[in-house]
Amino acid sequence: MSATKNNFNEIDEGTDYVGYLEAFQLITSNVKTVGVEELPLALSVGRIAAADIVARVSYPSSDVTLKDGYAVVSADVEKATPRRPVRLRIIGSVYAGGRHEGRVNPGSTIKVCSGAPIPPGADAVVSEELCEEISPAEVLVKADAAKGRNVLVAGGEVKAGETIVKKGERLLPGFLGLAAAAGINNVSVYRRPRIAIIGVGDEVVAPGSNLNPGQLYASNLVTMEAWLASFGISCLASVVQDNETAIKSEMSKYLRDVDVILTSGGAWGSERDLVIGVLDKLGWREIFHHVR
């Protein structure tokens, strides 16, 4: 059964049954948005963005090499092959996070490690497995490298001001890693709803309790809890007997602390199904009752 407080929309009172899709649409169109909270990136995976996430800086901040190798002028090596390698003079080396003040001119090269900035003058990188360093000062390049080969240009992953995640999208690990690279450390996400589940019925007992003849364990509660847990949502759960006062008391207790109450049992409409009457007394309005 689905019900909500008086400020929600009504549907045609003559409609006894709705289809699954209609029921889903009625729920989503009447749901209230919960609050917003700020979380560190690593703790926000799987959550829903409450605002656009926009890159503060470009990543990478400069042209960088994607491989270990040699930064070259592409025109120098356009005819290089294993049989006819091109000999280049090594004028230095640069590592990730470092810089080299020299310039790569025709006939020269700078040795680079993956992630290192591309030195001035170079426009391509030949990976080290395609080269043979014959001395600390010289290398034989055995393959060509077109302009831009093995180079990640500045802003190639994301540019400053670019939207990484739009409001309402789920935050996945890859997005969060990119956000970190773009200078972001906290994000605004929707708070997870607080949910309570109430199992109703004289025949229902909590799992692990003694089971008398005619009784059954509240397996539906566990199934619902497990589904919620799969979405990262924890909940409160309890079992009450077919007693209007007990049901009302349990619901009233949860109303102070949760956003959603789910019930299992006691809602079909027979004289022993007391949940509907309790909801009426609590001032809740029915959106739909039966689902085909």
Short mmCIF file of C-alpha atoms in Angstrom, two decimals, residues 91-95 98-105 110 117-121:
data_model
loop_
_atom_site.label_atom_id
_atom_site.label_comp_id
_atom_site.label_asym_id
_atom_site.label_seq_id
_atom_site.Cartn_x
_atom_site.Cartn_y
_atom_site.Cartn_z
CA ILE A 91 69.78 16.47 -23.88
CA GLY A 92 68.11 15.60 -20.59
CA SER A 93 65.28 13.85 -18.83
CA VAL A 94 62.09 14.85 -17.02
CA TYR A 95 59.83 13.00 -14.61
CA GLY A 98 59.21 17.91 -12.85
CA ARG A 99 60.34 20.35 -15.53
CA HIS A 100 63.18 20.61 -18.00
CA GLU A 101 64.36 24.06 -19.03
CA GLY A 102 65.82 22.83 -22.31
CA ARG A 103 64.06 22.84 -25.64
CA VAL A 104 63.74 19.89 -28.01
CA ASN A 105 65.12 21.04 -31.33
CA ILE A 110 64.43 14.54 -23.93
CA PRO A 117 55.15 17.52 -18.99
CA ILE A 118 55.99 17.64 -22.68
CA PRO A 119 59.14 19.74 -23.10
CA PRO A 120 59.01 22.85 -25.29
CA GLY A 121 59.62 22.08 -28.95
#
